């Protein structure tokens, strides 16, 4: 059993956890929920020995400990799978699994590679992952990498496993496998802390839930005795109302048309139109080629065939700079590698797309920058100390909002959003939906890529479904069901209805 | 929350504190260090390496490196010297040399940005090529008899209100470059490219153009150093500037700029260049043998980098 009592933590003078408690019983799956920046990851990093606590106590089986490194925590069976995965992409799957715990011949340092590979293979097979363990881990999907992280935890004989938003990048099928694994391990007496912003998952798998708000402890509940609404209210502090706000957009003429778009090996013969004021969703499984279609439209990926028309005019787009000239904006999928300069402050990131808007000639107007940044911080409700905070120290969801602000500042006519609400809390999700609605009402054409089917059904006017690089359906979002979309996403027959 | 955390502030002021410490120790060991003449002398020596280090800071901020600066200095110096020797107008000569420096730098930038060659490799190659061109051009002999055009003489030997002209040039360049780095959109782009190249590209920044620009700038500053050096020596040596790239990189690193790009500032580089200059001069004054001086310099750089590691860990 793990008990965390009266935990306090401040960064500089910014208190992010104040008198928080958390108890993890043996053999339970315990959800930790709260809005972006509530302090969930920080709490778990304290448990893992990565951050030190300012006040409070951490007890494992009744005994108090002060961990000074992740190794300390691991020696007591506490294993944290962080929001940012710790996979070394160039090492093989097996090498990743045994990283730091390599088997050697005596003390010589010579590796028992064959033995480790074999063990890795059996371990992963148990998790339903049948892959060649000698391939580089970076070549696997994020979902599979997640399973490798779990295998690592099991391999290190963990008793307590913390998962910080494990499903943010998983497909539904991968989530099922993951849940089966978690349930199996729970039956063996392992405990889990499960952090997620997806309410459906919490109800599907967790036993109890602890809720944080703004670094304060709100309460703990039995899942069987609580409700969706109660949890939301505890998290947000008020009723949230409708999950998907309604919009009143007038659908106008065609803003973007794509004809026969083909990129070698990733997508083939993609055809669609988006009109002004319309939200078109791209659904499909992870790896279906949706991101690549967006990258090709935005000029960041070379296309081998196909034409792009903007406002009816045929255009050539060979780089993001050209795409932006035609009024296209692109909120990328992976905020860490493609969205943000992590060492930059919030305001420095916000205007990278549009330095002109805060400059006179070549000179940046510091005041103007600060003013505009503050405006977006308020508009998007970004939780931060101020506009000079580095984005690297923001919580995941707030980082996402900074990426969105980056593109709002360019005032796009056509906005592509790739998984815009990944890792974003329920309140902020609604804020992002409202922003999308507002943009649509202003006549912006929106292309949203999303793997969350409820979100697709809740937001889109029309849905394009992709399967293995091909477009399998264009569906009007009228009486549309998740099942229909899934059917096309997994390779149902080719039907094009416009 | 503090605007900049105290830790960060310490990190920024660290090099300055180090400089003061070194100055104090040397002054105690030999009070004649602290004379106006000696200080001006140090500054004049530093100005040549500082100009190159300024350019290097921009390059390193983008995550690159430029090993060819010393060779660029030699080639531009040789060309300027022959132009003067053949009686060409000094102002024209200066402009031509600066342009040549910028072009040599742009070549580096184009190879790196368009050819996607690692900066270390690309500039290692051009370092050899530019040095070779210098030797071919001069036939391996120094170029002298530059005439005594006052405009050109001033560049290395003149005084402006009692301050050596090279020092004035360095200060002026520092101010201009400081403003470019911290107050302009170009400076912001330089940091962004070094901080996250993929994100910069997707934000519509012309990454190739930024890279070509920083290498051109560095080449031009190397040419400016070449002009000062040529003026001071009244001749151009084909071997001039050998291993200057190492001093420049050392100054940048001493100043706290990260070799991985995206983090650092030009004030640090100025301090770094001063530390190296003070050490060169001070160690002589307190009678450390020139062989041993190298050891001391190396140790100072190591200590600085180790402190920097501690800070970021
Ligand atoms: N290293 C740090 N330096 C400064 N502030 C930090 C640091 N790490 C976290 N914070 C701040 O602490 C607060 C809590 O962050 P944390 O990452 O724990 O949130 P979270 O609940 O995990 O949110 P999310 O759901 O978005 O992942 C945030 O306001 C964040 O800005
Ligand atoms: Mg988090």
Coordinates of N, CA and C in Angstrom, one line a residue, chain A residues 26 128 186 266 401:
Chain A
X26 N -3.4 -2.2 -2.3 CA -2.8 -3.3 -3.1 C -3.9 -3.9 -3.9
X128 N 0.3 -9.9 -25.6 CA -0.4 -10.0 -26.8 C 0.4 -9.3 -28.0
X186 N -3.7 -7.0 -12.3 CA -4.4 -6.7 -11.1 C -4.8 -8.0 -10.4
X266 N 2.2 6.0 -48.4 CA 1.4 6.4 -47.2 C -0.1 6.7 -47.5
X401 N -2.7 24.0 -25.9 CA -3.4 25.3 -26.1 C -2.4 26.3 -26.7

